[in-house]
Amino acid sequence: GQQLNQSPQSMFIQEGEDVSMNCTSSSIFNTWLWYKQEPGEGPVLLIALYKAGELTSNGRLTAQFGITRKDSFLNISASIPSDVGIYFCAGHSTSGTYKYIFGTGTRLKVLA
Amino acid sequence: GAVVSQHPSRVICKSGTSVKIECRSLDFQATTMFWYRQFPKQSLMLMATSNEGSKATYEQGVEKDKFLINHASLTLSTLTVTSAHPEDSSFYICSARDLTGRETQYFGPGTRLLVL
């Protein structure tokens, strides 16, 4: 099925470092969602964005809805070991049938 | 956030048997639920959209007679993998569309299916 381009694919960082990942699409989206998935579990919603330019924080996480409505980024500040996991973006457009398109995921590993 | 449950969390079955997976929204009503399949180290692939009171909408390449979906109430959708084969082994995850407040989507914890 259709997917968003998400980068980077994977990251190895030192504890305490900041992390940035982004998603881009060829289509305009009206909603962007960011999820974290740990092994053997379902994705957990981190941040939801509904308006172009919107900047939203959830603790050490900050995400923005791009002005062009075709991209979004997620930043994690001062990473800690429990940030390890796979981060997915998901975009939704109101055109056509309702469904979310998922990014390919960013696998994050934090070295203590 | 809203809670979505899935049952069972893992199942092992023999080839040729059918397996039913339940997805429930515990604290909100979901007119729309989604079923995804995820292979190791890959993203989620949408299989079908489950609509309460009507037929499910399947994605291209997903056999509707193989993966039966029933959404009989506003809080329950079921996915039945019929005549399962080893290639059906995967991680199946449901999600529910929450229209309470601003619209979003919450996922269940997933069901690991192993077909021997």
PDB file of C-alpha atoms in Angstrom:
ATOM      1  CA  GLY A   1       0.000   0.000   0.000  1.00  0.00           C
ATOM      2  CA  GLN A   2       0.848   3.671  -0.136  1.00  0.00           C
ATOM      3  CA  GLN A   3       3.432   4.891   2.403  1.00  0.00           C
ATOM      4  CA  LEU A   4       5.053   8.098   3.489  1.00  0.00           C
ATOM      5  CA  ASN A   5       8.774   8.703   3.250  1.00  0.00           C
ATOM      6  CA  GLN A   6      10.196   8.762   6.743  1.00  0.00           C
ATOM      7  CA  SER A   7      13.805   9.491   7.625  1.00  0.00           C
ATOM      8  CA  PRO A   8      16.149   8.506   8.947  1.00  0.00           C
ATOM      9  CA  GLN A   9      15.481   4.773   8.836  1.00  0.00           C
ATOM     10  CA  SER A  10      17.462   4.209  11.984  1.00  0.00           C
ATOM     11  CA  MET A  11      19.474   6.170  14.506  1.00  0.00           C
ATOM     12  CA  PHE A  12      22.024   5.259  17.137  1.00  0.00           C
ATOM     13  CA  ILE A  13      22.537   8.070  19.613  1.00  0.00           C
ATOM     14  CA  GLN A  14      24.106   8.677  22.980  1.00  0.00           C
ATOM     15  CA  GLU A  15      21.906   9.208  26.006  1.00  0.00           C
ATOM     16  CA  GLY A  16      21.251  12.909  26.485  1.00  0.00           C
ATOM     17  CA  GLU A  17      21.408  13.789  22.798  1.00  0.00           C
ATOM     18  CA  ASP A  18      18.532  15.344  20.880  1.00  0.00           C
ATOM     19  CA  VAL A  19      16.830  13.425  18.066  1.00  0.00           C
ATOM     20  CA  SER A  20      15.031  14.646  14.986  1.00  0.00           C
ATOM     21  CA  MET A  21      13.068  12.658  12.418  1.00  0.00           C
ATOM     22  CA  ASN A  22      10.699  13.694   9.667  1.00  0.00           C
ATOM     23  CA  CYS A  23       8.086  12.514   7.232  1.00  0.00           C
ATOM     24  CA  THR A  24       7.303  13.789   3.775  1.00  0.00           C
ATOM     25  CA  SER A  25       4.453  13.071   1.444  1.00  0.00           C
ATOM     26  CA  SER A  26       3.510  13.866  -2.123  1.00  0.00           C
ATOM     27  CA  SER A  27      -0.053  14.450  -0.933  1.00  0.00           C
ATOM     28  CA  ILE A  28      -1.516  17.133   1.290  1.00  0.00           C
ATOM     29  CA  PHE A  29      -2.620  15.907   4.671  1.00  0.00           C
ATOM     30  CA  ASN A  30      -5.087  17.358   7.153  1.00  0.00           C
ATOM     31  CA  THR A  31      -3.854  15.429  10.153  1.00  0.00           C
ATOM     32  CA  TRP A  32      -0.478  14.102  11.232  1.00  0.00           C
ATOM     33  CA  LEU A  33      -0.046  11.587  14.028  1.00  0.00           C
ATOM     34  CA  TRP A  34       3.174  10.372  15.601  1.00  0.00           C
ATOM     35  CA  TYR A  35       3.378   6.950  17.268  1.00  0.00           C
ATOM     36  CA  LYS A  36       5.974   4.940  19.144  1.00  0.00           C
ATOM     37  CA  GLN A  37       6.030   1.164  18.932  1.00  0.00           C
ATOM     38  CA  GLU A  38       7.998  -1.149  21.196  1.00  0.00           C
ATOM     39  CA  PRO A  39       8.730  -4.791  20.323  1.00  0.00           C
ATOM     40  CA  GLY A  40       5.673  -7.031  20.405  1.00  0.00           C
ATOM     41  CA  GLU A  41       3.280  -4.197  21.155  1.00  0.00           C
ATOM     42  CA  GLY A  42       0.888  -1.962  19.282  1.00  0.00           C
ATOM     43  CA  PRO A  43       1.810   1.647  18.451  1.00  0.00           C
ATOM     44  CA  VAL A  44       1.138   4.227  21.146  1.00  0.00           C
ATOM     45  CA  LEU A  45      -0.002   7.705  20.148  1.00  0.00           C
ATOM     46  CA  LEU A  46       2.499  10.410  21.074  1.00  0.00           C
ATOM     47  CA  ILE A  47       1.323  13.591  19.389  1.00  0.00           C
ATOM     48  CA  ALA A  48      -1.539  14.582  17.084  1.00  0.00           C
ATOM     49  CA  LEU A  49      -1.382  17.606  14.761  1.00  0.00           C
ATOM     50  CA  TYR A  50      -4.375  19.121  13.010  1.00  0.00           C
ATOM     51  CA  LYS A  51      -3.357  22.460  11.492  1.00  0.00           C
ATOM     52  CA  ALA A  52      -0.577  23.590   9.160  1.00  0.00           C
ATOM     53  CA  GLY A  53       2.182  25.221  11.187  1.00  0.00           C
ATOM     54  CA  GLU A  54       0.960  23.705  14.453  1.00  0.00           C
ATOM     55  CA  LEU A  55       3.717  22.993  16.949  1.00  0.00           C
ATOM     56  CA  THR A  56       2.807  20.654  19.811  1.00  0.00           C
ATOM     57  CA  SER A  57       4.804  19.284  22.716  1.00  0.00           C
ATOM     58  CA  ASN A  58       4.382  16.233  24.903  1.00  0.00           C
ATOM     59  CA  GLY A  59       7.071  16.267  27.577  1.00  0.00           C
ATOM     60  CA  ARG A  60      10.424  15.983  25.828  1.00  0.00           C
ATOM     61  CA  LEU A  61       8.732  15.409  22.472  1.00  0.00           C
ATOM     62  CA  THR A  62       7.867  18.182  20.043  1.00  0.00           C
ATOM     63  CA  ALA A  63       6.213  17.766  16.671  1.00  0.00           C
ATOM     64  CA  GLN A  64       5.262  20.210  13.947  1.00  0.00           C
ATOM     65  CA  PHE A  65       2.807  20.142  11.077  1.00  0.00           C
ATOM     66  CA  GLY A  66       4.608  21.552   8.042  1.00  0.00           C
ATOM     67  CA  ILE A  67       3.331  24.726   6.408  1.00  0.00           C
ATOM     68  CA  THR A  68       3.030  22.976   3.041  1.00  0.00           C
ATOM     69  CA  ARG A  69       0.909  20.273   4.743  1.00  0.00           C
ATOM     70  CA  LYS A  70       3.119  17.691   3.097  1.00  0.00           C
ATOM     71  CA  ASP A  71       5.555  17.113   5.929  1.00  0.00           C
ATOM     72  CA  SER A  72       5.964  16.824   9.665  1.00  0.00           C
ATOM     73  CA  PHE A  73       8.851  16.395  12.050  1.00  0.00           C
ATOM     74  CA  LEU A  74       9.289  14.949  15.529  1.00  0.00           C
ATOM     75  CA  ASN A  75      12.022  16.015  17.918  1.00  0.00           C
ATOM     76  CA  ILE A  76      13.033  14.263  21.120  1.00  0.00           C
ATOM     77  CA  SER A  77      15.178  16.265  23.494  1.00  0.00           C
ATOM     78  CA  ALA A  78      17.648  14.849  25.996  1.00  0.00           C
ATOM     79  CA  SER A  79      17.074  11.230  24.999  1.00  0.00           C
ATOM     80  CA  ILE A  80      16.969   8.498  27.622  1.00  0.00           C
ATOM     81  CA  PRO A  81      17.276   4.705  27.257  1.00  0.00           C
ATOM     82  CA  SER A  82      13.504   4.172  27.397  1.00  0.00           C
ATOM     83  CA  ASP A  83      13.112   6.231  24.214  1.00  0.00           C
ATOM     84  CA  VAL A  84      14.251   3.141  22.324  1.00  0.00           C
ATOM     85  CA  GLY A  85      11.666   1.936  19.842  1.00  0.00           C
ATOM     86  CA  ILE A  86      10.288   2.507  16.382  1.00  0.00           C
ATOM     87  CA  TYR A  87       8.645   5.840  15.671  1.00  0.00           C
ATOM     88  CA  PHE A  88       5.988   6.060  12.983  1.00  0.00           C
ATOM     89  CA  CYS A  89       4.326   9.045  11.425  1.00  0.00           C
ATOM     90  CA  ALA A  90       0.850   8.741   9.968  1.00  0.00           C
ATOM     91  CA  GLY A  91      -0.995  11.148   7.734  1.00  0.00           C
ATOM     92  CA  HIS A  92      -4.638  11.518   6.933  1.00  0.00           C
ATOM     93  CA  SER A  93      -6.325  13.243   4.048  1.00  0.00           C
ATOM     94  CA  THR A  94     -10.027  13.953   3.817  1.00  0.00           C
ATOM     95  CA  SER A  95     -10.016  13.290   0.096  1.00  0.00           C
ATOM     96  CA  GLY A  96     -11.210   9.862  -0.937  1.00  0.00           C
ATOM     97  CA  THR A  97     -11.846   7.141   1.638  1.00  0.00           C
ATOM     98  CA  TYR A  98     -10.917   7.712   5.237  1.00  0.00           C
ATOM     99  CA  LYS A  99      -7.694   5.985   6.221  1.00  0.00           C
ATOM    100  CA  TYR A 100      -4.291   6.838   7.574  1.00  0.00           C
ATOM    101  CA  ILE A 101      -1.117   6.319   5.580  1.00  0.00           C
ATOM    102  CA  PHE A 102       1.905   5.236   7.639  1.00  0.00           C
ATOM    103  CA  GLY A 103       5.530   6.127   7.337  1.00  0.00           C
ATOM    104  CA  THR A 104       8.208   3.472   7.050  1.00  0.00           C
ATOM    105  CA  GLY A 105       9.355   4.064  10.624  1.00  0.00           C
ATOM    106  CA  THR A 106      12.481   5.334  12.347  1.00  0.00           C
ATOM    107  CA  ARG A 107      14.237   2.804  14.563  1.00  0.00           C
ATOM    108  CA  LEU A 108      15.851   4.575  17.499  1.00  0.00           C
ATOM    109  CA  LYS A 109      18.532   3.086  19.709  1.00  0.00           C
ATOM    110  CA  VAL A 110      19.914   4.981  22.671  1.00  0.00           C
ATOM    111  CA  LEU A 111      23.332   4.111  24.041  1.00  0.00           C
ATOM    112  CA  ALA A 112      23.709   4.694  27.762  1.00  0.00           C
TER     113      ALA A 112
ATOM    114  CA  GLY B   1      -5.632   8.348  25.958  1.00  0.00           C
ATOM    115  CA  ALA B   2      -8.373   6.045  24.770  1.00  0.00           C
ATOM    116  CA  VAL B   3      -7.974   2.306  25.259  1.00  0.00           C
ATOM    117  CA  VAL B   4      -8.275  -0.378  22.625  1.00  0.00           C
ATOM    118  CA  SER B   5      -7.933  -4.036  23.575  1.00  0.00           C
ATOM    119  CA  GLN B   6      -7.219  -7.087  21.469  1.00  0.00           C
ATOM    120  CA  HIS B   7      -7.756 -10.737  22.221  1.00  0.00           C
ATOM    121  CA  PRO B   8      -5.960 -13.053  22.104  1.00  0.00           C
ATOM    122  CA  SER B   9      -2.513 -11.508  22.444  1.00  0.00           C
ATOM    123  CA  ARG B  10      -0.922 -14.509  20.810  1.00  0.00           C
ATOM    124  CA  VAL B  11      -2.202 -17.671  19.193  1.00  0.00           C
ATOM    125  CA  ILE B  12      -0.627 -20.775  17.732  1.00  0.00           C
ATOM    126  CA  CYS B  13      -2.746 -22.897  15.460  1.00  0.00           C
ATOM    127  CA  LYS B  14      -2.462 -25.743  12.990  1.00  0.00           C
ATOM    128  CA  SER B  15      -2.563 -25.135   9.279  1.00  0.00           C
ATOM    129  CA  GLY B  16      -6.123 -25.253   7.938  1.00  0.00           C
ATOM    130  CA  THR B  17      -7.825 -23.999  11.077  1.00  0.00           C
ATOM    131  CA  SER B  18      -9.563 -20.645  11.480  1.00  0.00           C
ATOM    132  CA  VAL B  19      -8.580 -18.039  14.034  1.00  0.00           C
ATOM    133  CA  LYS B  20     -10.710 -15.201  15.333  1.00  0.00           C
ATOM    134  CA  ILE B  21      -9.182 -12.013  16.729  1.00  0.00           C
ATOM    135  CA  GLU B  22     -11.287  -9.504  18.655  1.00  0.00           C
ATOM    136  CA  CYS B  23     -10.735  -5.763  18.833  1.00  0.00           C
ATOM    137  CA  ARG B  24     -12.609  -3.662  21.370  1.00  0.00           C
ATOM    138  CA  SER B  25     -12.715   0.045  22.082  1.00  0.00           C
ATOM    139  CA  LEU B  26     -13.071   0.207  25.848  1.00  0.00           C
ATOM    140  CA  ASP B  27     -13.963   3.807  26.588  1.00  0.00           C
ATOM    141  CA  PHE B  28     -15.309   5.233  23.356  1.00  0.00           C
ATOM    142  CA  GLN B  29     -17.543   4.212  20.502  1.00  0.00           C
ATOM    143  CA  ALA B  30     -15.839   3.451  17.225  1.00  0.00           C
ATOM    144  CA  THR B  31     -17.885   3.432  14.042  1.00  0.00           C
ATOM    145  CA  THR B  32     -14.678   2.719  12.163  1.00  0.00           C
ATOM    146  CA  MET B  33     -11.919   0.298  13.055  1.00  0.00           C
ATOM    147  CA  PHE B  34      -8.909  -0.739  11.036  1.00  0.00           C
ATOM    148  CA  TRP B  35      -7.003  -3.981  10.726  1.00  0.00           C
ATOM    149  CA  TYR B  36      -3.281  -3.926  10.005  1.00  0.00           C
ATOM    150  CA  ARG B  37      -0.680  -6.551   9.442  1.00  0.00           C
ATOM    151  CA  GLN B  38       2.954  -6.057  10.344  1.00  0.00           C
ATOM    152  CA  PHE B  39       5.916  -8.193   9.331  1.00  0.00           C
ATOM    153  CA  PRO B  40       9.166  -8.069  11.323  1.00  0.00           C
ATOM    154  CA  LYS B  41      11.021  -4.792  10.991  1.00  0.00           C
ATOM    155  CA  GLN B  42       8.405  -3.357   8.652  1.00  0.00           C
ATOM    156  CA  SER B  43       5.741  -0.717   8.867  1.00  0.00           C
ATOM    157  CA  LEU B  44       2.052  -1.336   9.352  1.00  0.00           C
ATOM    158  CA  MET B  45       0.153  -2.347   6.252  1.00  0.00           C
ATOM    159  CA  LEU B  46      -3.554  -1.619   6.223  1.00  0.00           C
ATOM    160  CA  MET B  47      -5.606  -4.702   5.403  1.00  0.00           C
ATOM    161  CA  ALA B  48      -9.126  -3.402   5.704  1.00  0.00           C
ATOM    162  CA  THR B  49     -11.411  -0.773   7.138  1.00  0.00           C
ATOM    163  CA  SER B  50     -14.154  -2.146   9.354  1.00  0.00           C
ATOM    164  CA  ASN B  51     -17.390  -0.149   9.379  1.00  0.00           C
ATOM    165  CA  GLU B  52     -20.045  -0.691  12.027  1.00  0.00           C
ATOM    166  CA  GLY B  53     -23.197  -2.100  10.510  1.00  0.00           C
ATOM    167  CA  SER B  54     -21.832  -2.432   6.987  1.00  0.00           C
ATOM    168  CA  LYS B  55     -19.340  -4.399   4.950  1.00  0.00           C
ATOM    169  CA  ALA B  56     -15.643  -3.920   5.440  1.00  0.00           C
ATOM    170  CA  THR B  57     -13.550  -2.190   2.806  1.00  0.00           C
ATOM    171  CA  TYR B  58     -10.516  -4.247   1.845  1.00  0.00           C
ATOM    172  CA  GLU B  59      -7.232  -2.949   0.521  1.00  0.00           C
ATOM    173  CA  GLN B  60      -5.982  -4.117  -2.824  1.00  0.00           C
ATOM    174  CA  GLY B  61      -4.489  -7.582  -2.642  1.00  0.00           C
ATOM    175  CA  VAL B  62      -6.240  -8.587   0.586  1.00  0.00           C
ATOM    176  CA  GLU B  63      -8.612 -11.526   0.131  1.00  0.00           C
ATOM    177  CA  LYS B  64     -11.937 -10.751   1.745  1.00  0.00           C
ATOM    178  CA  ASP B  65     -12.898 -14.423   1.887  1.00  0.00           C
ATOM    179  CA  LYS B  66      -9.648 -15.211   3.641  1.00  0.00           C
ATOM    180  CA  PHE B  67      -9.822 -12.407   6.181  1.00  0.00           C
ATOM    181  CA  LEU B  68     -13.410 -12.085   7.358  1.00  0.00           C
ATOM    182  CA  ILE B  69     -14.270  -8.915   9.218  1.00  0.00           C
ATOM    183  CA  ASN B  70     -17.358  -8.305  11.291  1.00  0.00           C
ATOM    184  CA  HIS B  71     -18.148  -5.030  13.053  1.00  0.00           C
ATOM    185  CA  ALA B  72     -21.380  -5.855  14.811  1.00  0.00           C
ATOM    186  CA  SER B  73     -21.320  -3.136  17.465  1.00  0.00           C
ATOM    187  CA  LEU B  74     -19.806   0.272  18.091  1.00  0.00           C
ATOM    188  CA  THR B  75     -17.143  -1.231  20.336  1.00  0.00           C
ATOM    189  CA  LEU B  76     -16.260  -4.556  18.722  1.00  0.00           C
ATOM    190  CA  SER B  77     -14.712  -5.660  15.449  1.00  0.00           C
ATOM    191  CA  THR B  78     -13.502  -9.171  14.730  1.00  0.00           C
ATOM    192  CA  LEU B  79     -11.030 -10.485  12.187  1.00  0.00           C
ATOM    193  CA  THR B  80     -11.219 -14.160  11.300  1.00  0.00           C
ATOM    194  CA  VAL B  81      -8.319 -15.696   9.431  1.00  0.00           C
ATOM    195  CA  THR B  82      -9.928 -18.614   7.644  1.00  0.00           C
ATOM    196  CA  SER B  83      -8.067 -21.804   6.738  1.00  0.00           C
ATOM    197  CA  ALA B  84      -4.846 -20.340   8.058  1.00  0.00           C
ATOM    198  CA  HIS B  85      -1.536 -21.275   6.471  1.00  0.00           C
ATOM    199  CA  PRO B  86       2.042 -20.675   7.654  1.00  0.00           C
ATOM    200  CA  GLU B  87       2.345 -17.622   5.387  1.00  0.00           C
ATOM    201  CA  ASP B  88      -0.470 -16.019   7.395  1.00  0.00           C
ATOM    202  CA  SER B  89       1.780 -15.956  10.449  1.00  0.00           C
ATOM    203  CA  SER B  90       2.227 -12.318  11.373  1.00  0.00           C
ATOM    204  CA  PHE B  91       1.485  -9.592  13.886  1.00  0.00           C
ATOM    205  CA  TYR B  92      -2.074  -8.349  13.461  1.00  0.00           C
ATOM    206  CA  ILE B  93      -2.980  -4.980  14.961  1.00  0.00           C
ATOM    207  CA  CYS B  94      -6.322  -3.252  15.098  1.00  0.00           C
ATOM    208  CA  SER B  95      -7.038   0.410  15.622  1.00  0.00           C
ATOM    209  CA  ALA B  96     -10.164   2.384  16.332  1.00  0.00           C
ATOM    210  CA  ARG B  97     -11.128   5.805  15.090  1.00  0.00           C
ATOM    211  CA  ASP B  98     -12.051   8.101  17.955  1.00  0.00           C
ATOM    212  CA  LEU B  99     -14.326  10.979  17.032  1.00  0.00           C
ATOM    213  CA  THR B 100     -14.585  12.245  20.617  1.00  0.00           C
ATOM    214  CA  GLY B 101     -13.112  15.726  20.552  1.00  0.00           C
ATOM    215  CA  ARG B 102     -10.448  15.954  17.855  1.00  0.00           C
ATOM    216  CA  GLU B 103     -10.310  12.940  15.627  1.00  0.00           C
ATOM    217  CA  THR B 104      -7.536  10.452  16.095  1.00  0.00           C
ATOM    218  CA  GLN B 105      -6.771   6.753  15.956  1.00  0.00           C
ATOM    219  CA  TYR B 106      -5.779   4.446  18.806  1.00  0.00           C
ATOM    220  CA  PHE B 107      -4.163   1.052  18.433  1.00  0.00           C
ATOM    221  CA  GLY B 108      -4.680  -2.213  20.212  1.00  0.00           C
ATOM    222  CA  PRO B 109      -1.716  -4.150  21.618  1.00  0.00           C
ATOM    223  CA  GLY B 110      -1.605  -6.549  18.685  1.00  0.00           C
ATOM    224  CA  THR B 111      -2.053 -10.302  18.199  1.00  0.00           C
ATOM    225  CA  ARG B 112       0.851 -12.521  17.268  1.00  0.00           C
ATOM    226  CA  LEU B 113      -0.362 -15.384  15.051  1.00  0.00           C
ATOM    227  CA  LEU B 114       1.786 -18.417  14.388  1.00  0.00           C
ATOM    228  CA  VAL B 115       0.452 -21.034  12.015  1.00  0.00           C
ATOM    229  CA  LEU B 116       2.256 -24.361  12.119  1.00  0.00           C
TER     230      LEU B 116
END
